[in-house]
JSON list of N, CA and C in Angstrom, two decimals:
[
{"chain": "A", "resi": 1, "resn": "UNK", "atom": "N", "xyz": [-23.32, 64.51, -29.49]},
{"chain": "A", "resi": 1, "resn": "UNK", "atom": "CA", "xyz": [-23.97, 65.38, -30.45]},
{"chain": "A", "resi": 1, "resn": "UNK", "atom": "C", "xyz": [-25.32, 65.87, -29.93]},
{"chain": "A", "resi": 2, "resn": "UNK", "atom": "N", "xyz": [-26.07, 64.98, -29.27]},
{"chain": "A", "resi": 2, "resn": "UNK", "atom": "CA", "xyz": [-27.37, 65.35, -28.72]},
{"chain": "A", "resi": 2, "resn": "UNK", "atom": "C", "xyz": [-27.21, 66.41, -27.62]},
{"chain": "A", "resi": 3, "resn": "UNK", "atom": "N", "xyz": [-26.19, 66.26, -26.80]},
{"chain": "A", "resi": 3, "resn": "UNK", "atom": "CA", "xyz": [-25.97, 67.22, -25.71]},
{"chain": "A", "resi": 3, "resn": "UNK", "atom": "C", "xyz": [-25.65, 68.60, -26.29]},
{"chain": "A", "resi": 4, "resn": "UNK", "atom": "N", "xyz": [-24.83, 68.64, -27.32]},
{"chain": "A", "resi": 4, "resn": "UNK", "atom": "CA", "xyz": [-24.49, 69.91, -27.96]},
{"chain": "A", "resi": 4, "resn": "UNK", "atom": "C", "xyz": [-25.73, 70.57, -28.57]},
{"chain": "A", "resi": 5, "resn": "UNK", "atom": "N", "xyz": [-26.55, 69.77, -29.23]},
{"chain": "A", "resi": 5, "resn": "UNK", "atom": "CA", "xyz": [-27.79, 70.30, -29.83]},
{"chain": "A", "resi": 5, "resn": "UNK", "atom": "C", "xyz": [-28.73, 70.82, -28.74]},
{"chain": "A", "resi": 6, "resn": "UNK", "atom": "N", "xyz": [-28.82, 70.11, -27.63]},
{"chain": "A", "resi": 6, "resn": "UNK", "atom": "CA", "xyz": [-29.66, 70.56, -26.51]},
{"chain": "A", "resi": 6, "resn": "UNK", "atom": "C", "xyz": [-29.14, 71.86, -25.93]},
{"chain": "A", "resi": 7, "resn": "UNK", "atom": "N", "xyz": [-27.83, 71.97, -25.82]},
{"chain": "A", "resi": 7, "resn": "UNK", "atom": "CA", "xyz": [-27.23, 73.18, -25.29]},
{"chain": "A", "resi": 7, "resn": "UNK", "atom": "C", "xyz": [-27.53, 74.38, -26.19]},
{"chain": "A", "resi": 8, "resn": "UNK", "atom": "N", "xyz": [-27.39, 74.19, -27.48]},
{"chain": "A", "resi": 8, "resn": "UNK", "atom": "CA", "xyz": [-27.69, 75.26, -28.44]},
{"chain": "A", "resi": 8, "resn": "UNK", "atom": "C", "xyz": [-29.18, 75.63, -28.37]},
{"chain": "A", "resi": 9, "resn": "UNK", "atom": "N", "xyz": [-30.05, 74.62, -28.29]},
{"chain": "A", "resi": 9, "resn": "UNK", "atom": "CA", "xyz": [-31.49, 74.88, -28.24]},
{"chain": "A", "resi": 9, "resn": "UNK", "atom": "C", "xyz": [-31.89, 75.60, -26.96]},
{"chain": "A", "resi": 10, "resn": "UNK", "atom": "N", "xyz": [-31.13, 75.44, -25.89]},
{"chain": "A", "resi": 10, "resn": "UNK", "atom": "CA", "xyz": [-31.46, 76.11, -24.63]},
{"chain": "A", "resi": 10, "resn": "UNK", "atom": "C", "xyz": [-30.86, 77.51, -24.56]},
{"chain": "A", "resi": 11, "resn": "UNK", "atom": "N", "xyz": [-29.64, 77.68, -25.04]},
{"chain": "A", "resi": 11, "resn": "UNK", "atom": "CA", "xyz": [-28.92, 78.94, -24.85]},
{"chain": "A", "resi": 11, "resn": "UNK", "atom": "C", "xyz": [-29.25, 79.97, -25.94]},
{"chain": "A", "resi": 12, "resn": "UNK", "atom": "N", "xyz": [-29.37, 79.55, -27.16]},
{"chain": "A", "resi": 12, "resn": "UNK", "atom": "CA", "xyz": [-29.55, 80.48, -28.27]},
{"chain": "A", "resi": 12, "resn": "UNK", "atom": "C", "xyz": [-30.82, 81.34, -28.14]},
{"chain": "A", "resi": 13, "resn": "UNK", "atom": "N", "xyz": [-31.99, 80.77, -27.86]},
{"chain": "A", "resi": 13, "resn": "UNK", "atom": "CA", "xyz": [-33.17, 81.64, -27.73]},
{"chain": "A", "resi": 13, "resn": "UNK", "atom": "C", "xyz": [-33.06, 82.62, -26.57]},
{"chain": "A", "resi": 14, "resn": "UNK", "atom": "N", "xyz": [-32.49, 82.18, -25.46]},
{"chain": "A", "resi": 14, "resn": "UNK", "atom": "CA", "xyz": [-32.35, 83.08, -24.32]},
{"chain": "A", "resi": 14, "resn": "UNK", "atom": "C", "xyz": [-31.33, 84.19, -24.61]},
{"chain": "A", "resi": 15, "resn": "UNK", "atom": "N", "xyz": [-30.30, 83.88, -25.35]},
{"chain": "A", "resi": 15, "resn": "UNK", "atom": "CA", "xyz": [-29.32, 84.91, -25.71]},
{"chain": "A", "resi": 15, "resn": "UNK", "atom": "C", "xyz": [-29.94, 85.94, -26.65]},
{"chain": "A", "resi": 16, "resn": "UNK", "atom": "N", "xyz": [-30.76, 85.50, -27.58]},
{"chain": "A", "resi": 16, "resn": "UNK", "atom": "CA", "xyz": [-31.45, 86.43, -28.48]},
{"chain": "A", "resi": 16, "resn": "UNK", "atom": "C", "xyz": [-32.42, 87.30, -27.68]},
{"chain": "A", "resi": 17, "resn": "UNK", "atom": "N", "xyz": [-33.13, 86.69, -26.74]},
{"chain": "A", "resi": 17, "resn": "UNK", "atom": "CA", "xyz": [-34.04, 87.44, -25.88]},
{"chain": "A", "resi": 17, "resn": "UNK", "atom": "C", "xyz": [-33.27, 88.47, -25.06]},
{"chain": "A", "resi": 18, "resn": "UNK", "atom": "N", "xyz": [-32.11, 88.09, -24.55]},
{"chain": "A", "resi": 18, "resn": "UNK", "atom": "CA", "xyz": [-31.27, 89.01, -23.79]},
{"chain": "A", "resi": 18, "resn": "UNK", "atom": "C", "xyz": [-30.83, 90.19, -24.65]},
{"chain": "A", "resi": 19, "resn": "UNK", "atom": "N", "xyz": [-30.43, 89.93, -25.87]},
{"chain": "A", "resi": 19, "resn": "UNK", "atom": "CA", "xyz": [-30.03, 91.01, -26.78]},
{"chain": "A", "resi": 19, "resn": "UNK", "atom": "C", "xyz": [-31.18, 91.96, -27.07]},
{"chain": "A", "resi": 20, "resn": "UNK", "atom": "N", "xyz": [-32.38, 91.40, -27.28]},
{"chain": "A", "resi": 20, "resn": "UNK", "atom": "CA", "xyz": [-33.53, 92.25, -27.56]},
{"chain": "A", "resi": 20, "resn": "UNK", "atom": "C", "xyz": [-33.88, 93.15, -26.37]},
{"chain": "A", "resi": 21, "resn": "UNK", "atom": "N", "xyz": [-33.87, 92.59, -25.18]},
{"chain": "A", "resi": 21, "resn": "UNK", "atom": "CA", "xyz": [-34.17, 93.40, -24.00]},
{"chain": "A", "resi": 21, "resn": "UNK", "atom": "C", "xyz": [-33.12, 94.50, -23.84]},
{"chain": "A", "resi": 22, "resn": "UNK", "atom": "N", "xyz": [-31.87, 94.16, -24.02]},
{"chain": "A", "resi": 22, "resn": "UNK", "atom": "CA", "xyz": [-30.79, 95.15, -23.87]},
{"chain": "A", "resi": 22, "resn": "UNK", "atom": "C", "xyz": [-30.92, 96.23, -24.95]},
{"chain": "A", "resi": 23, "resn": "UNK", "atom": "N", "xyz": [-31.25, 95.84, -26.16]},
{"chain": "A", "resi": 23, "resn": "UNK", "atom": "CA", "xyz": [-31.35, 96.79, -27.27]},
{"chain": "A", "resi": 23, "resn": "UNK", "atom": "C", "xyz": [-32.52, 97.75, -27.09]},
{"chain": "A", "resi": 24, "resn": "UNK", "atom": "N", "xyz": [-33.66, 97.26, -26.59]},
{"chain": "A", "resi": 24, "resn": "UNK", "atom": "CA", "xyz": [-34.85, 98.10, -26.44]},
{"chain": "A", "resi": 24, "resn": "UNK", "atom": "C", "xyz": [-34.83, 98.99, -25.21]},
{"chain": "A", "resi": 25, "resn": "UNK", "atom": "N", "xyz": [-33.84, 98.86, -24.36]},
{"chain": "A", "resi": 25, "resn": "UNK", "atom": "CA", "xyz": [-33.71, 99.74, -23.20]},
{"chain": "A", "resi": 25, "resn": "UNK", "atom": "C", "xyz": [-33.11, 101.06, -23.68]},
{"chain": "A", "resi": 26, "resn": "UNK", "atom": "N", "xyz": [-33.95, 102.05, -23.89]},
{"chain": "A", "resi": 26, "resn": "UNK", "atom": "CA", "xyz": [-33.51, 103.29, -24.52]},
{"chain": "A", "resi": 26, "resn": "UNK", "atom": "C", "xyz": [-32.93, 104.31, -23.53]},
{"chain": "A", "resi": 27, "resn": "UNK", "atom": "N", "xyz": [-33.40, 104.32, -22.30]},
{"chain": "A", "resi": 27, "resn": "UNK", "atom": "CA", "xyz": [-33.08, 105.42, -21.40]},
{"chain": "A", "resi": 27, "resn": "UNK", "atom": "C", "xyz": [-31.91, 105.16, -20.46]},
{"chain": "A", "resi": 28, "resn": "UNK", "atom": "N", "xyz": [-31.77, 103.97, -19.98]},
{"chain": "A", "resi": 28, "resn": "UNK", "atom": "CA", "xyz": [-30.71, 103.69, -19.02]},
{"chain": "A", "resi": 28, "resn": "UNK", "atom": "C", "xyz": [-30.06, 102.34, -19.34]},
{"chain": "A", "resi": 29, "resn": "UNK", "atom": "N", "xyz": [-29.43, 102.26, -20.48]},
{"chain": "A", "resi": 29, "resn": "UNK", "atom": "CA", "xyz": [-28.83, 101.01, -20.94]},
{"chain": "A", "resi": 29, "resn": "UNK", "atom": "C", "xyz": [-27.55, 100.73, -20.16]},
{"chain": "A", "resi": 30, "resn": "UNK", "atom": "N", "xyz": [-27.51, 99.55, -19.54]},
{"chain": "A", "resi": 30, "resn": "UNK", "atom": "CA", "xyz": [-26.32, 99.12, -18.82]},
{"chain": "A", "resi": 30, "resn": "UNK", "atom": "C", "xyz": [-25.29, 98.57, -19.81]},
{"chain": "A", "resi": 31, "resn": "UNK", "atom": "N", "xyz": [-24.02, 98.55, -19.44]},
{"chain": "A", "resi": 31, "resn": "UNK", "atom": "CA", "xyz": [-23.01, 97.93, -20.31]},
{"chain": "A", "resi": 31, "resn": "UNK", "atom": "C", "xyz": [-23.35, 96.46, -20.55]},
{"chain": "A", "resi": 32, "resn": "UNK", "atom": "N", "xyz": [-23.17, 96.02, -21.77]},
{"chain": "A", "resi": 32, "resn": "UNK", "atom": "CA", "xyz": [-23.57, 94.65, -22.12]},
{"chain": "A", "resi": 32, "resn": "UNK", "atom": "C", "xyz": [-22.79, 93.62, -21.32]},
{"chain": "A", "resi": 33, "resn": "UNK", "atom": "N", "xyz": [-21.56, 93.92, -20.96]},
{"chain": "A", "resi": 33, "resn": "UNK", "atom": "CA", "xyz": [-20.76, 92.98, -20.17]},
{"chain": "A", "resi": 33, "resn": "UNK", "atom": "C", "xyz": [-21.43, 92.68, -18.83]},
{"chain": "A", "resi": 34, "resn": "UNK", "atom": "N", "xyz": [-21.96, 93.70, -18.19]},
{"chain": "A", "resi": 34, "resn": "UNK", "atom": "CA", "xyz": [-22.63, 93.51, -16.90]},
{"chain": "A", "resi": 34, "resn": "UNK", "atom": "C", "xyz": [-23.93, 92.73, -17.08]},
{"chain": "A", "resi": 35, "resn": "UNK", "atom": "N", "xyz": [-24.67, 93.01, -18.12]},
{"chain": "A", "resi": 35, "resn": "UNK", "atom": "CA", "xyz": [-25.91, 92.29, -18.39]},
{"chain": "A", "resi": 35, "resn": "UNK", "atom": "C", "xyz": [-25.61, 90.82, -18.64]},
{"chain": "A", "resi": 36, "resn": "UNK", "atom": "N", "xyz": [-24.57, 90.54, -19.40]},
{"chain": "A", "resi": 36, "resn": "UNK", "atom": "CA", "xyz": [-24.19, 89.15, -19.68]},
{"chain": "A", "resi": 36, "resn": "UNK", "atom": "C", "xyz": [-23.72, 88.43, -18.43]},
{"chain": "A", "resi": 37, "resn": "UNK", "atom": "N", "xyz": [-22.98, 89.12, -17.56]},
{"chain": "A", "resi": 37, "resn": "UNK", "atom": "CA", "xyz": [-22.55, 88.50, -16.30]},
{"chain": "A", "resi": 37, "resn": "UNK", "atom": "C", "xyz": [-23.76, 88.15, -15.43]},
{"chain": "A", "resi": 38, "resn": "UNK", "atom": "N", "xyz": [-24.73, 89.04, -15.37]},
{"chain": "A", "resi": 38, "resn": "UNK", "atom": "CA", "xyz": [-25.94, 88.75, -14.60]},
{"chain": "A", "resi": 38, "resn": "UNK", "atom": "C", "xyz": [-26.72, 87.58, -15.19]},
{"chain": "A", "resi": 39, "resn": "UNK", "atom": "N", "xyz": [-26.75, 87.49, -16.49]},
{"chain": "A", "resi": 39, "resn": "UNK", "atom": "CA", "xyz": [-27.42, 86.38, -17.17]},
{"chain": "A", "resi": 39, "resn": "UNK", "atom": "C", "xyz": [-26.79, 85.05, -16.79]},
{"chain": "A", "resi": 40, "resn": "UNK", "atom": "N", "xyz": [-25.46, 84.98, -16.86]},
{"chain": "A", "resi": 40, "resn": "UNK", "atom": "CA", "xyz": [-24.79, 83.73, -16.53]},
{"chain": "A", "resi": 40, "resn": "UNK", "atom": "C", "xyz": [-24.83, 83.43, -15.03]},
{"chain": "A", "resi": 41, "resn": "UNK", "atom": "N", "xyz": [-24.81, 84.45, -14.20]},
{"chain": "A", "resi": 41, "resn": "UNK", "atom": "CA", "xyz": [-24.92, 84.24, -12.76]},
{"chain": "A", "resi": 41, "resn": "UNK", "atom": "C", "xyz": [-26.30, 83.66, -12.43]},
{"chain": "A", "resi": 42, "resn": "UNK", "atom": "N", "xyz": [-27.35, 84.15, -13.08]},
{"chain": "A", "resi": 42, "resn": "UNK", "atom": "CA", "xyz": [-28.68, 83.60, -12.87]},
{"chain": "A", "resi": 42, "resn": "UNK", "atom": "C", "xyz": [-28.80, 82.17, -13.37]},
{"chain": "A", "resi": 43, "resn": "UNK", "atom": "N", "xyz": [-28.19, 81.87, -14.50]},
{"chain": "A", "resi": 43, "resn": "UNK", "atom": "CA", "xyz": [-28.23, 80.50, -15.02]},
{"chain": "A", "resi": 43, "resn": "UNK", "atom": "C", "xyz": [-27.48, 79.55, -14.10]},
{"chain": "A", "resi": 44, "resn": "UNK", "atom": "N", "xyz": [-26.33, 79.98, -13.59]},
{"chain": "A", "resi": 44, "resn": "UNK", "atom": "CA", "xyz": [-25.54, 79.16, -12.67]},
{"chain": "A", "resi": 44, "resn": "UNK", "atom": "C", "xyz": [-26.33, 78.91, -11.39]},
{"chain": "A", "resi": 45, "resn": "UNK", "atom": "N", "xyz": [-26.92, 79.94, -10.84]},
{"chain": "A", "resi": 45, "resn": "UNK", "atom": "CA", "xyz": [-27.72, 79.79, -9.62]},
{"chain": "A", "resi": 45, "resn": "UNK", "atom": "C", "xyz": [-28.92, 78.88, -9.82]},
{"chain": "A", "resi": 46, "resn": "UNK", "atom": "N", "xyz": [-29.57, 78.97, -10.95]},
{"chain": "A", "resi": 46, "resn": "UNK", "atom": "CA", "xyz": [-30.73, 78.12, -11.23]},
{"chain": "A", "resi": 46, "resn": "UNK", "atom": "C", "xyz": [-30.33, 76.65, -11.28]},
{"chain": "A", "resi": 47, "resn": "UNK", "atom": "N", "xyz": [-29.19, 76.36, -11.89]},
{"chain": "A", "resi": 47, "resn": "UNK", "atom": "CA", "xyz": [-28.73, 74.97, -11.97]},
{"chain": "A", "resi": 47, "resn": "UNK", "atom": "C", "xyz": [-28.38, 74.45, -10.58]},
{"chain": "A", "resi": 48, "resn": "UNK", "atom": "N", "xyz": [-27.68, 75.25, -9.79]},
{"chain": "A", "resi": 48, "resn": "UNK", "atom": "CA", "xyz": [-27.31, 74.82, -8.44]},
{"chain": "A", "resi": 48, "resn": "UNK", "atom": "C", "xyz": [-28.55, 74.54, -7.60]},
{"chain": "A", "resi": 49, "resn": "UNK", "atom": "N", "xyz": [-29.53, 75.46, -7.62]},
{"chain": "A", "resi": 49, "resn": "UNK", "atom": "CA", "xyz": [-30.74, 75.24, -6.82]},
{"chain": "A", "resi": 49, "resn": "UNK", "atom": "C", "xyz": [-31.57, 74.07, -7.34]},
{"chain": "A", "resi": 50, "resn": "UNK", "atom": "N", "xyz": [-31.57, 73.83, -8.64]},
{"chain": "A", "resi": 50, "resn": "UNK", "atom": "CA", "xyz": [-32.30, 72.68, -9.18]},
{"chain": "A", "resi": 50, "resn": "UNK", "atom": "C", "xyz": [-31.67, 71.37, -8.74]},
{"chain": "A", "resi": 51, "resn": "UNK", "atom": "N", "xyz": [-30.35, 71.29, -8.76]},
{"chain": "A", "resi": 51, "resn": "UNK", "atom": "CA", "xyz": [-29.66, 70.07, -8.32]},
{"chain": "A", "resi": 51, "resn": "UNK", "atom": "C", "xyz": [-29.89, 69.84, -6.82]},
{"chain": "A", "resi": 52, "resn": "UNK", "atom": "N", "xyz": [-29.74, 70.89, -6.02]},
{"chain": "A", "resi": 52, "resn": "UNK", "atom": "CA", "xyz": [-29.96, 70.75, -4.58]},
{"chain": "A", "resi": 52, "resn": "UNK", "atom": "C", "xyz": [-31.41, 70.38, -4.27]},
{"chain": "A", "resi": 53, "resn": "UNK", "atom": "N", "xyz": [-32.35, 70.99, -4.95]},
{"chain": "A", "resi": 53, "resn": "UNK", "atom": "CA", "xyz": [-33.76, 70.65, -4.74]},
{"chain": "A", "resi": 53, "resn": "UNK", "atom": "C", "xyz": [-34.06, 69.21, -5.14]},
{"chain": "A", "resi": 54, "resn": "UNK", "atom": "N", "xyz": [-33.48, 68.76, -6.24]},
{"chain": "A", "resi": 54, "resn": "UNK", "atom": "CA", "xyz": [-33.67, 67.38, -6.66]},
{"chain": "A", "resi": 54, "resn": "UNK", "atom": "C", "xyz": [-33.10, 66.39, -5.66]},
{"chain": "A", "resi": 55, "resn": "UNK", "atom": "N", "xyz": [-31.93, 66.70, -5.12]},
{"chain": "A", "resi": 55, "resn": "UNK", "atom": "CA", "xyz": [-31.33, 65.81, -4.12]},
{"chain": "A", "resi": 55, "resn": "UNK", "atom": "C", "xyz": [-32.16, 65.77, -2.84]},
{"chain": "A", "resi": 56, "resn": "UNK", "atom": "N", "xyz": [-32.64, 66.93, -2.39]},
{"chain": "A", "resi": 56, "resn": "UNK", "atom": "CA", "xyz": [-33.48, 66.96, -1.19]},
{"chain": "A", "resi": 56, "resn": "UNK", "atom": "C", "xyz": [-34.79, 66.20, -1.40]},
{"chain": "A", "resi": 57, "resn": "UNK", "atom": "N", "xyz": [-35.41, 66.37, -2.55]},
{"chain": "A", "resi": 57, "resn": "UNK", "atom": "CA", "xyz": [-36.64, 65.66, -2.84]},
{"chain": "A", "resi": 57, "resn": "UNK", "atom": "C", "xyz": [-36.41, 64.16, -2.90]},
{"chain": "A", "resi": 58, "resn": "UNK", "atom": "N", "xyz": [-35.30, 63.76, -3.50]},
{"chain": "A", "resi": 58, "resn": "UNK", "atom": "CA", "xyz": [-34.97, 62.33, -3.58]},
{"chain": "A", "resi": 58, "resn": "UNK", "atom": "C", "xyz": [-34.79, 61.74, -2.20]},
{"chain": "A", "resi": 59, "resn": "UNK", "atom": "N", "xyz": [-34.08, 62.45, -1.33]},
{"chain": "A", "resi": 59, "resn": "UNK", "atom": "CA", "xyz": [-33.88, 61.95, 0.03]},
{"chain": "A", "resi": 59, "resn": "UNK", "atom": "C", "xyz": [-35.20, 61.88, 0.79]},
{"chain": "A", "resi": 60, "resn": "UNK", "atom": "N", "xyz": [-36.06, 62.86, 0.60]},
{"chain": "A", "resi": 60, "resn": "UNK", "atom": "CA", "xyz": [-37.36, 62.85, 1.27]},
{"chain": "A", "resi": 60, "resn": "UNK", "atom": "C", "xyz": [-38.21, 61.68, 0.79]},
{"chain": "A", "resi": 61, "resn": "UNK", "atom": "N", "xyz": [-38.20, 61.41, -0.50]},
{"chain": "A", "resi": 61, "resn": "UNK", "atom": "CA", "xyz": [-38.97, 60.28, -1.03]},
{"chain": "A", "resi": 61, "resn": "UNK", "atom": "C", "xyz": [-38.41, 58.96, -0.56]},
{"chain": "A", "resi": 62, "resn": "UNK", "atom": "N", "xyz": [-37.10, 58.85, -0.49]},
{"chain": "A", "resi": 62, "resn": "UNK", "atom": "CA", "xyz": [-36.49, 57.61, -0.01]},
{"chain": "A", "resi": 62, "resn": "UNK", "atom": "C", "xyz": [-36.86, 57.35, 1.45]},
{"chain": "A", "resi": 63, "resn": "UNK", "atom": "N", "xyz": [-37.02, 58.40, 2.24]},
{"chain": "A", "resi": 63, "resn": "UNK", "atom": "CA", "xyz": [-37.42, 58.23, 3.63]},
{"chain": "A", "resi": 63, "resn": "UNK", "atom": "C", "xyz": [-38.89, 57.87, 3.79]},
{"chain": "A", "resi": 64, "resn": "UNK", "atom": "N", "xyz": [-39.72, 58.28, 2.85]},
{"chain": "A", "resi": 64, "resn": "UNK", "atom": "CA", "xyz": [-41.16, 58.02, 2.95]},
{"chain": "A", "resi": 64, "resn": "UNK", "atom": "C", "xyz": [-41.58, 56.70, 2.33]},
{"chain": "A", "resi": 65, "resn": "UNK", "atom": "N", "xyz": [-40.86, 56.23, 1.34]},
{"chain": "A", "resi": 65, "resn": "UNK", "atom": "CA", "xyz": [-41.24, 55.01, 0.62]},
{"chain": "A", "resi": 65, "resn": "UNK", "atom": "C", "xyz": [-40.43, 53.85, 1.16]},
{"chain": "A", "resi": 66, "resn": "UNK", "atom": "N", "xyz": [-41.13, 52.82, 1.59]},
{"chain": "A", "resi": 66, "resn": "UNK", "atom": "CA", "xyz": [-40.45, 51.67, 2.18]},
{"chain": "A", "resi": 66, "resn": "UNK", "atom": "C", "xyz": [-40.21, 50.54, 1.18]},
{"chain": "A", "resi": 67, "resn": "UNK", "atom": "N", "xyz": [-41.04, 50.44, 0.17]},
{"chain": "A", "resi": 67, "resn": "UNK", "atom": "CA", "xyz": [-40.94, 49.36, -0.79]},
{"chain": "A", "resi": 67, "resn": "UNK", "atom": "C", "xyz": [-39.83, 49.65, -1.80]},
{"chain": "A", "resi": 68, "resn": "UNK", "atom": "N", "xyz": [-38.86, 48.75, -1.90]},
{"chain": "A", "resi": 68, "resn": "UNK", "atom": "CA", "xyz": [-37.71, 48.93, -2.80]},
{"chain": "A", "resi": 68, "resn": "UNK", "atom": "C", "xyz": [-38.15, 49.00, -4.26]},
{"chain": "A", "resi": 69, "resn": "UNK", "atom": "N", "xyz": [-39.17, 48.25, -4.64]},
{"chain": "A", "resi": 69, "resn": "UNK", "atom": "CA", "xyz": [-39.65, 48.24, -6.04]},
{"chain": "A", "resi": 69, "resn": "UNK", "atom": "C", "xyz": [-40.23, 49.61, -6.42]},
{"chain": "A", "resi": 70, "resn": "UNK", "atom": "N", "xyz": [-40.91, 50.27, -5.49]},
{"chain": "A", "resi": 70, "resn": "UNK", "atom": "CA", "xyz": [-41.47, 51.59, -5.79]},
{"chain": "A", "resi": 70, "resn": "UNK", "atom": "C", "xyz": [-40.37, 52.63, -5.95]},
{"chain": "A", "resi": 71, "resn": "UNK", "atom": "N", "xyz": [-39.32, 52.52, -5.16]},
{"chain": "A", "resi": 71, "resn": "UNK", "atom": "CA", "xyz": [-38.19, 53.44, -5.28]},
{"chain": "A", "resi": 71, "resn": "UNK", "atom": "C", "xyz": [-37.50, 53.25, -6.63]},
{"chain": "A", "resi": 72, "resn": "UNK", "atom": "N", "xyz": [-37.31, 52.02, -7.05]},
{"chain": "A", "resi": 72, "resn": "UNK", "atom": "CA", "xyz": [-36.70, 51.75, -8.36]},
{"chain": "A", "resi": 72, "resn": "UNK", "atom": "C", "xyz": [-37.59, 52.24, -9.49]},
{"chain": "A", "resi": 73, "resn": "UNK", "atom": "N", "xyz": [-38.90, 52.13, -9.32]},
{"chain": "A", "resi": 73, "resn": "UNK", "atom": "CA", "xyz": [-39.84, 52.60, -10.34]},
{"chain": "A", "resi": 73, "resn": "UNK", "atom": "C", "xyz": [-39.75, 54.12, -10.51]},
{"chain": "A", "resi": 74, "resn": "UNK", "atom": "N", "xyz": [-39.58, 54.83, -9.39]},
{"chain": "A", "resi": 74, "resn": "UNK", "atom": "CA", "xyz": [-39.49, 56.28, -9.44]},
{"chain": "A", "resi": 74, "resn": "UNK", "atom": "C", "xyz": [-38.14, 56.75, -9.98]},
{"chain": "A", "resi": 75, "resn": "UNK", "atom": "N", "xyz": [-37.15, 55.89, -9.98]},
{"chain": "A", "resi": 75, "resn": "UNK", "atom": "CA", "xyz": [-35.83, 56.25, -10.50]},
{"chain": "A", "resi": 75, "resn": "UNK", "atom": "C", "xyz": [-34.98, 57.02, -9.52]},
{"chain": "A", "resi": 76, "resn": "UNK", "atom": "N", "xyz": [-35.23, 56.85, -8.24]},
{"chain": "A", "resi": 76, "resn": "UNK", "atom": "CA", "xyz": [-34.44, 57.56, -7.24]},
{"chain": "A", "resi": 76, "resn": "UNK", "atom": "C", "xyz": [-33.39, 56.68, -6.63]}
]
């Protein structure tokens, strides 16, 4: 239930913002299907880069920190 509520809290405001931007574009409005595809492509790319960045940072910290207790404290 918490995951569903978090998903709604993250997606709903951005979707409303997307609709407003699309609606206020008076002169060269793109088809909404293309705008929505770009929105989801950006969200997908952001998640992929965040996961990869987190993994790289975790590996870098594991290489720099020698004390096992400090690594456990950081949660890596």
